[in-house]
Amino acid sequence: MNEVYKLHSQLIKSGLHHDPLSLRRLLFLACSASGSASYASSLLLSSQSPDTVSWNTVIRFLSHSAPSRSVSLFYHMRSNSISLDHFTFPFVLKSCSHLHLDRRDLHSLILKLGFDSDVYVQNSLISFYGSCGFLDFALKIFEEMPQRDLVSWSSMISCLVNNGFAFQALNTFRQMQVDGNVKPDEVTVVKVISAVSRLGALELGRWVHTFVRRNGLRITVKLGTALIDMYSRSPNVSMPLAPGEGVEGVQEEGIVKGESMTDF
């Protein structure tokens, strides 16, 4: 924080502490420093006419460390008629998701301002509705999207798994393969494995493990843990490792079992 205080002092002395570009730089530095949530908020609110980028910077920062404060800051921004953009909403929706806060009025505002066609906003709405248990709304947004990216698919699969619809999550993953425009990553596969584990469908789990190998996905700690958990749910079945396969770069030798992998 000393570096932040030093820069702030220099800007005040030079008369640039209300300059939009200088303020952005200071806020970014404050948000990057440890334990600076209160300072960043106070700095923003005490500044003269901070722009949208400055507000977004702090709202995004607080969405991780203090989501309730992030939401409050958004409504403060709104009450002061500060312009909102397509970055503002994903940050505040993320905060609402963390808090499981039902703020469907945000969706109405998004529609009013014309940001509903932005894929970044759409993905955030899917996660928001899923976290609040409004799965029908999440599905509607997902199904009506003209173009879906990796986050769209992963968010929808995650929503289905988290709300107890494991089979539907697997069907969505299959639909993703049929669509063919986007390739799953490790994050997507972790959620798919979670669905498999909930169903106790080890054969499908083996198929997913083979999918990981064939597509060269890195066995991260989360992915490795998910695979181990899946195999541990079946008595007397250990996680088979191919030669050179391991978790997070740890090379291990294992036995590749010869069972046939069934598709969905």
mmCIF file of C-alpha atoms in Angstrom:
data_model
loop_
_atom_site.group_PDB
_atom_site.id
_atom_site.type_symbol
_atom_site.label_atom_id
_atom_site.label_comp_id
_atom_site.label_asym_id
_atom_site.label_seq_id
_atom_site.Cartn_x
_atom_site.Cartn_y
_atom_site.Cartn_z
ATOM 1 C CA MET A 1 0.000 0.000 0.000
ATOM 2 C CA ASN A 2 2.965 2.363 0.489
ATOM 3 C CA GLU A 3 3.315 2.637 -3.286
ATOM 4 C CA VAL A 4 -0.381 3.548 -3.559
ATOM 5 C CA TYR A 5 -0.111 6.251 -0.887
ATOM 6 C CA LYS A 6 3.021 7.620 -2.535
ATOM 7 C CA LEU A 7 1.357 7.889 -5.954
ATOM 8 C CA HIS A 8 -1.762 9.448 -4.430
ATOM 9 C CA SER A 9 0.363 12.063 -2.677
ATOM 10 C CA GLN A 10 2.241 12.850 -5.892
ATOM 11 C CA LEU A 11 -1.016 13.278 -7.821
ATOM 12 C CA ILE A 12 -2.410 15.644 -5.181
ATOM 13 C CA LYS A 13 0.763 17.752 -5.227
ATOM 14 C CA SER A 14 0.708 17.959 -9.014
ATOM 15 C CA GLY A 15 -3.033 18.682 -9.123
ATOM 16 C CA LEU A 16 -3.745 15.541 -11.160
ATOM 17 C CA HIS A 17 -5.691 13.606 -8.518
ATOM 18 C CA HIS A 18 -8.981 14.355 -10.313
ATOM 19 C CA ASP A 19 -7.610 13.685 -13.797
ATOM 20 C CA PRO A 20 -9.548 10.654 -15.184
ATOM 21 C CA LEU A 21 -6.493 8.820 -16.524
ATOM 22 C CA SER A 22 -4.470 9.437 -13.359
ATOM 23 C CA LEU A 23 -7.392 8.303 -11.206
ATOM 24 C CA ARG A 24 -7.743 5.104 -13.230
ATOM 25 C CA ARG A 25 -4.072 4.352 -12.722
ATOM 26 C CA LEU A 26 -4.300 5.025 -8.981
ATOM 27 C CA LEU A 27 -7.449 2.911 -8.562
ATOM 28 C CA PHE A 28 -5.928 0.043 -10.513
ATOM 29 C CA LEU A 29 -2.859 0.151 -8.293
ATOM 30 C CA ALA A 30 -5.013 0.350 -5.151
ATOM 31 C CA CYS A 31 -7.119 -2.610 -6.272
ATOM 32 C CA SER A 32 -3.970 -4.622 -6.949
ATOM 33 C CA ALA A 33 -2.614 -3.994 -3.447
ATOM 34 C CA SER A 34 -3.445 -6.264 -0.528
ATOM 35 C CA GLY A 35 -6.030 -5.101 2.006
ATOM 36 C CA SER A 36 -7.045 -2.001 0.060
ATOM 37 C CA ALA A 37 -10.804 -2.542 -0.391
ATOM 38 C CA SER A 38 -11.856 0.308 1.898
ATOM 39 C CA TYR A 39 -9.187 2.620 0.521
ATOM 40 C CA ALA A 40 -10.208 1.970 -3.096
ATOM 41 C CA SER A 41 -13.885 2.632 -2.276
ATOM 42 C CA SER A 42 -13.113 5.825 -0.358
ATOM 43 C CA LEU A 43 -10.811 7.034 -3.105
ATOM 44 C CA LEU A 44 -13.486 6.512 -5.744
ATOM 45 C CA LEU A 45 -16.281 8.170 -3.759
ATOM 46 C CA SER A 46 -14.141 11.168 -2.820
ATOM 47 C CA SER A 47 -13.066 11.843 -6.404
ATOM 48 C CA GLN A 48 -14.677 14.458 -8.612
ATOM 49 C CA SER A 49 -16.712 12.888 -11.412
ATOM 50 C CA PRO A 50 -14.934 9.519 -11.767
ATOM 51 C CA ASP A 51 -15.702 7.938 -15.137
ATOM 52 C CA THR A 52 -17.338 4.582 -15.872
ATOM 53 C CA VAL A 53 -14.001 2.780 -16.168
ATOM 54 C CA SER A 54 -13.032 3.918 -12.669
ATOM 55 C CA TRP A 55 -16.328 2.704 -11.202
ATOM 56 C CA ASN A 56 -16.021 -0.616 -13.030
ATOM 57 C CA THR A 57 -12.485 -1.096 -11.726
ATOM 58 C CA VAL A 58 -13.544 -0.852 -8.087
ATOM 59 C CA ILE A 59 -16.821 -2.772 -8.516
ATOM 60 C CA ARG A 60 -14.893 -5.598 -10.157
ATOM 61 C CA PHE A 61 -12.277 -5.606 -7.402
ATOM 62 C CA LEU A 62 -14.932 -5.677 -4.670
ATOM 63 C CA SER A 63 -16.863 -8.475 -6.408
ATOM 64 C CA HIS A 64 -14.074 -10.805 -5.238
ATOM 65 C CA SER A 65 -13.275 -9.453 -1.788
ATOM 66 C CA ALA A 66 -16.452 -7.679 -0.650
ATOM 67 C CA PRO A 67 -19.419 -8.540 -2.912
ATOM 68 C CA SER A 68 -22.025 -6.778 -0.767
ATOM 69 C CA ARG A 69 -20.009 -3.556 -0.990
ATOM 70 C CA SER A 70 -19.680 -4.085 -4.729
ATOM 71 C CA VAL A 71 -23.473 -4.239 -5.093
ATOM 72 C CA SER A 72 -23.932 -1.138 -2.924
ATOM 73 C CA LEU A 73 -21.388 0.724 -5.012
ATOM 74 C CA PHE A 74 -23.240 -0.226 -8.189
ATOM 75 C CA TYR A 75 -26.490 1.244 -6.896
ATOM 76 C CA HIS A 76 -24.608 4.331 -5.741
ATOM 77 C CA MET A 77 -23.258 4.602 -9.278
ATOM 78 C CA ARG A 78 -26.784 4.214 -10.617
ATOM 79 C CA SER A 79 -28.279 6.844 -8.271
ATOM 80 C CA ASN A 80 -25.641 9.329 -9.422
ATOM 81 C CA SER A 81 -26.556 8.757 -13.086
ATOM 82 C CA ILE A 82 -23.125 7.426 -14.007
ATOM 83 C CA SER A 83 -23.149 5.755 -17.433
ATOM 84 C CA LEU A 84 -23.200 1.956 -17.305
ATOM 85 C CA ASP A 85 -21.598 -0.258 -19.945
ATOM 86 C CA HIS A 86 -21.414 -3.940 -20.842
ATOM 87 C CA PHE A 87 -18.576 -4.450 -18.353
ATOM 88 C CA THR A 88 -20.457 -3.004 -15.385
ATOM 89 C CA PHE A 89 -23.188 -5.640 -15.294
ATOM 90 C CA PRO A 90 -21.045 -8.794 -15.305
ATOM 91 C CA PHE A 91 -19.126 -7.471 -12.288
ATOM 92 C CA VAL A 92 -22.219 -6.677 -10.221
ATOM 93 C CA LEU A 93 -23.970 -9.881 -11.330
ATOM 94 C CA LYS A 94 -20.951 -11.829 -10.113
ATOM 95 C CA SER A 95 -21.312 -10.147 -6.725
ATOM 96 C CA CYS A 96 -25.013 -11.036 -6.619
ATOM 97 C CA SER A 97 -24.133 -14.635 -7.526
ATOM 98 C CA HIS A 98 -21.665 -14.858 -4.618
ATOM 99 C CA LEU A 99 -24.343 -13.529 -2.265
ATOM 100 C CA HIS A 100 -27.175 -15.593 -3.836
ATOM 101 C CA LEU A 101 -28.924 -12.247 -4.060
ATOM 102 C CA ASP A 102 -32.118 -12.106 -6.127
ATOM 103 C CA ARG A 103 -31.796 -8.892 -8.134
ATOM 104 C CA ARG A 104 -33.819 -9.648 -11.231
ATOM 105 C CA ASP A 105 -34.259 -5.895 -11.658
ATOM 106 C CA LEU A 106 -30.734 -5.930 -13.073
ATOM 107 C CA HIS A 107 -31.936 -8.022 -16.012
ATOM 108 C CA SER A 108 -34.701 -5.500 -16.690
ATOM 109 C CA LEU A 109 -32.130 -2.713 -16.669
ATOM 110 C CA ILE A 110 -29.888 -4.690 -19.020
ATOM 111 C CA LEU A 111 -32.787 -5.075 -21.459
ATOM 112 C CA LYS A 112 -33.644 -1.382 -21.162
ATOM 113 C CA LEU A 113 -30.076 -0.315 -21.937
ATOM 114 C CA GLY A 114 -29.690 -2.785 -24.809
ATOM 115 C CA PHE A 115 -26.860 -4.878 -23.356
ATOM 116 C CA ASP A 116 -28.829 -8.140 -23.522
ATOM 117 C CA SER A 117 -27.172 -9.190 -26.803
ATOM 118 C CA ASP A 118 -23.641 -8.940 -25.385
ATOM 119 C CA VAL A 119 -22.240 -12.447 -24.835
ATOM 120 C CA TYR A 120 -20.268 -11.328 -21.783
ATOM 121 C CA VAL A 121 -23.475 -10.045 -20.153
ATOM 122 C CA GLN A 122 -25.448 -13.114 -21.241
ATOM 123 C CA ASN A 123 -22.902 -15.471 -19.679
ATOM 124 C CA SER A 124 -23.042 -13.510 -16.440
ATOM 125 C CA LEU A 125 -26.838 -13.697 -16.405
ATOM 126 C CA ILE A 126 -26.689 -17.477 -16.843
ATOM 127 C CA SER A 127 -24.377 -17.815 -13.834
ATOM 128 C CA PHE A 128 -26.444 -15.331 -11.819
ATOM 129 C CA TYR A 129 -29.749 -17.092 -12.414
ATOM 130 C CA GLY A 130 -28.163 -20.486 -11.818
ATOM 131 C CA SER A 131 -26.692 -19.410 -8.474
ATOM 132 C CA CYS A 132 -30.085 -18.061 -7.365
ATOM 133 C CA GLY A 133 -31.891 -21.252 -8.390
ATOM 134 C CA PHE A 134 -33.789 -19.715 -11.315
ATOM 135 C CA LEU A 135 -32.748 -22.415 -13.757
ATOM 136 C CA ASP A 136 -35.572 -21.746 -16.223
ATOM 137 C CA PHE A 137 -34.299 -18.196 -16.752
ATOM 138 C CA ALA A 138 -30.728 -19.433 -17.199
ATOM 139 C CA LEU A 139 -31.837 -22.031 -19.759
ATOM 140 C CA LYS A 140 -33.936 -19.492 -21.657
ATOM 141 C CA ILE A 141 -30.990 -17.126 -22.028
ATOM 142 C CA PHE A 142 -28.683 -19.977 -23.040
ATOM 143 C CA GLU A 143 -31.086 -21.422 -25.615
ATOM 144 C CA GLU A 144 -31.780 -18.024 -27.187
ATOM 145 C CA MET A 145 -28.115 -17.076 -27.557
ATOM 146 C CA PRO A 146 -27.268 -16.729 -31.273
ATOM 147 C CA GLN A 147 -23.629 -17.518 -30.528
ATOM 148 C CA ARG A 148 -22.173 -19.337 -27.519
ATOM 149 C CA ASP A 149 -18.571 -19.286 -26.402
ATOM 150 C CA LEU A 150 -16.729 -21.602 -24.020
ATOM 151 C CA VAL A 151 -17.912 -19.667 -20.968
ATOM 152 C CA SER A 152 -21.538 -19.978 -22.135
ATOM 153 C CA TRP A 153 -21.362 -23.766 -22.287
ATOM 154 C CA SER A 154 -19.348 -24.126 -19.085
ATOM 155 C CA SER A 155 -21.678 -21.789 -17.184
ATOM 156 C CA MET A 156 -24.780 -23.671 -18.298
ATOM 157 C CA ILE A 157 -23.282 -27.061 -17.429
ATOM 158 C CA SER A 158 -22.226 -25.698 -14.043
ATOM 159 C CA CYS A 159 -25.728 -24.324 -13.368
ATOM 160 C CA LEU A 160 -27.322 -27.672 -14.164
ATOM 161 C CA VAL A 161 -24.907 -29.625 -11.967
ATOM 162 C CA ASN A 162 -25.185 -27.203 -9.047
ATOM 163 C CA ASN A 163 -28.974 -27.344 -9.166
ATOM 164 C CA GLY A 164 -29.086 -31.139 -9.160
ATOM 165 C CA PHE A 165 -29.690 -31.782 -12.865
ATOM 166 C CA ALA A 166 -26.672 -33.979 -13.540
ATOM 167 C CA PHE A 167 -28.192 -35.910 -16.454
ATOM 168 C CA GLN A 168 -29.219 -32.687 -18.205
ATOM 169 C CA ALA A 169 -25.684 -31.374 -17.656
ATOM 170 C CA LEU A 170 -24.269 -34.406 -19.474
ATOM 171 C CA ASN A 171 -26.740 -33.887 -22.305
ATOM 172 C CA THR A 172 -25.591 -30.273 -22.578
ATOM 173 C CA PHE A 173 -21.989 -31.458 -22.763
ATOM 174 C CA ARG A 174 -22.990 -33.853 -25.533
ATOM 175 C CA GLN A 175 -24.770 -30.997 -27.319
ATOM 176 C CA MET A 176 -21.544 -29.022 -27.037
ATOM 177 C CA GLN A 177 -19.694 -31.817 -28.845
ATOM 178 C CA VAL A 178 -22.328 -31.980 -31.583
ATOM 179 C CA ASP A 179 -22.229 -28.205 -32.010
ATOM 180 C CA GLY A 180 -18.482 -28.460 -32.557
ATOM 181 C CA ASN A 181 -17.749 -24.724 -32.553
ATOM 182 C CA VAL A 182 -16.209 -24.653 -29.082
ATOM 183 C CA LYS A 183 -13.842 -27.132 -27.446
ATOM 184 C CA PRO A 184 -14.226 -27.866 -23.721
ATOM 185 C CA ASP A 185 -11.396 -26.972 -21.379
ATOM 186 C CA GLU A 186 -10.368 -28.309 -17.966
ATOM 187 C CA VAL A 187 -12.979 -26.176 -16.174
ATOM 188 C CA THR A 188 -15.793 -27.596 -18.306
ATOM 189 C CA VAL A 189 -14.634 -31.167 -17.790
ATOM 190 C CA VAL A 190 -14.446 -30.762 -13.992
ATOM 191 C CA LYS A 191 -18.165 -29.931 -13.981
ATOM 192 C CA VAL A 192 -18.931 -32.834 -16.314
ATOM 193 C CA ILE A 193 -17.073 -35.208 -13.985
ATOM 194 C CA SER A 194 -19.083 -33.793 -11.086
ATOM 195 C CA ALA A 195 -22.269 -34.703 -12.964
ATOM 196 C CA VAL A 196 -20.945 -38.213 -13.638
ATOM 197 C CA SER A 197 -20.036 -38.650 -9.963
ATOM 198 C CA ARG A 198 -23.506 -37.622 -8.840
ATOM 199 C CA LEU A 199 -25.059 -40.144 -11.191
ATOM 200 C CA GLY A 200 -22.590 -42.867 -10.218
ATOM 201 C CA ALA A 201 -22.070 -43.551 -13.931
ATOM 202 C CA LEU A 202 -18.498 -44.860 -13.985
ATOM 203 C CA GLU A 203 -18.658 -45.954 -17.634
ATOM 204 C CA LEU A 204 -19.444 -42.391 -18.652
ATOM 205 C CA GLY A 205 -16.681 -41.259 -16.328
ATOM 206 C CA ARG A 206 -14.178 -43.464 -18.127
ATOM 207 C CA TRP A 207 -15.346 -41.969 -21.394
ATOM 208 C CA VAL A 208 -14.732 -38.478 -20.019
ATOM 209 C CA HIS A 209 -11.252 -39.519 -18.819
ATOM 210 C CA THR A 210 -10.490 -40.802 -22.306
ATOM 211 C CA PHE A 211 -11.831 -37.530 -23.735
ATOM 212 C CA VAL A 212 -9.352 -35.651 -21.529
ATOM 213 C CA ARG A 213 -6.453 -37.743 -22.872
ATOM 214 C CA ARG A 214 -7.440 -37.576 -26.514
ATOM 215 C CA ASN A 215 -7.846 -33.807 -26.399
ATOM 216 C CA GLY A 216 -4.590 -33.230 -24.547
ATOM 217 C CA LEU A 217 -6.200 -31.445 -21.614
ATOM 218 C CA ARG A 218 -3.858 -30.676 -18.746
ATOM 219 C CA ILE A 219 -4.569 -32.603 -15.545
ATOM 220 C CA THR A 220 -4.804 -29.642 -13.179
ATOM 221 C CA VAL A 221 -5.193 -30.123 -9.434
ATOM 222 C CA LYS A 222 -8.956 -29.555 -9.688
ATOM 223 C CA LEU A 223 -9.341 -31.915 -12.630
ATOM 224 C CA GLY A 224 -7.132 -34.560 -11.035
ATOM 225 C CA THR A 225 -9.061 -34.313 -7.770
ATOM 226 C CA ALA A 226 -12.374 -34.630 -9.624
ATOM 227 C CA LEU A 227 -11.148 -37.759 -11.437
ATOM 228 C CA ILE A 228 -9.865 -39.337 -8.223
ATOM 229 C CA ASP A 229 -13.157 -38.581 -6.471
ATOM 230 C CA MET A 230 -15.102 -40.115 -9.352
ATOM 231 C CA TYR A 231 -13.104 -43.355 -9.343
ATOM 232 C CA SER A 232 -13.169 -43.560 -5.536
ATOM 233 C CA ARG A 233 -16.950 -43.824 -5.604
ATOM 234 C CA SER A 234 -16.639 -47.277 -7.160
ATOM 235 C CA PRO A 235 -15.267 -50.007 -4.849
ATOM 236 C CA ASN A 236 -12.026 -51.704 -5.917
ATOM 237 C CA VAL A 237 -11.526 -49.335 -8.856
ATOM 238 C CA SER A 238 -8.426 -47.149 -8.957
ATOM 239 C CA MET A 239 -7.778 -44.230 -11.262
ATOM 240 C CA PRO A 240 -5.956 -45.597 -14.333
ATOM 241 C CA LEU A 241 -3.039 -43.489 -15.525
ATOM 242 C CA ALA A 242 -1.478 -43.632 -18.948
ATOM 243 C CA PRO A 243 2.340 -43.577 -19.177
ATOM 244 C CA GLY A 244 3.516 -40.035 -18.475
ATOM 245 C CA GLU A 245 0.109 -38.924 -17.244
ATOM 246 C CA GLY A 246 -0.071 -37.177 -13.901
ATOM 247 C CA VAL A 247 -1.495 -34.283 -11.971
ATOM 248 C CA GLU A 248 0.041 -30.825 -12.472
ATOM 249 C CA GLY A 249 3.117 -32.120 -14.261
ATOM 250 C CA VAL A 250 3.849 -34.979 -11.860
ATOM 251 C CA GLN A 251 4.796 -37.845 -14.146
ATOM 252 C CA GLU A 252 3.426 -41.218 -13.126
ATOM 253 C CA GLU A 253 3.208 -44.678 -14.625
ATOM 254 C CA GLY A 254 -0.075 -46.555 -14.505
ATOM 255 C CA ILE A 255 -2.107 -49.244 -16.163
ATOM 256 C CA VAL A 256 -4.457 -48.297 -18.948
ATOM 257 C CA LYS A 257 -7.471 -50.552 -18.706
ATOM 258 C CA GLY A 258 -8.887 -51.875 -21.937
ATOM 259 C CA GLU A 259 -12.593 -51.316 -21.352
ATOM 260 C CA SER A 260 -14.469 -49.869 -24.311
ATOM 261 C CA MET A 261 -15.570 -46.275 -23.828
ATOM 262 C CA THR A 262 -19.227 -45.728 -24.553
ATOM 263 C CA ASP A 263 -20.552 -42.471 -25.930
ATOM 264 C CA PHE A 264 -23.617 -40.789 -24.500
#
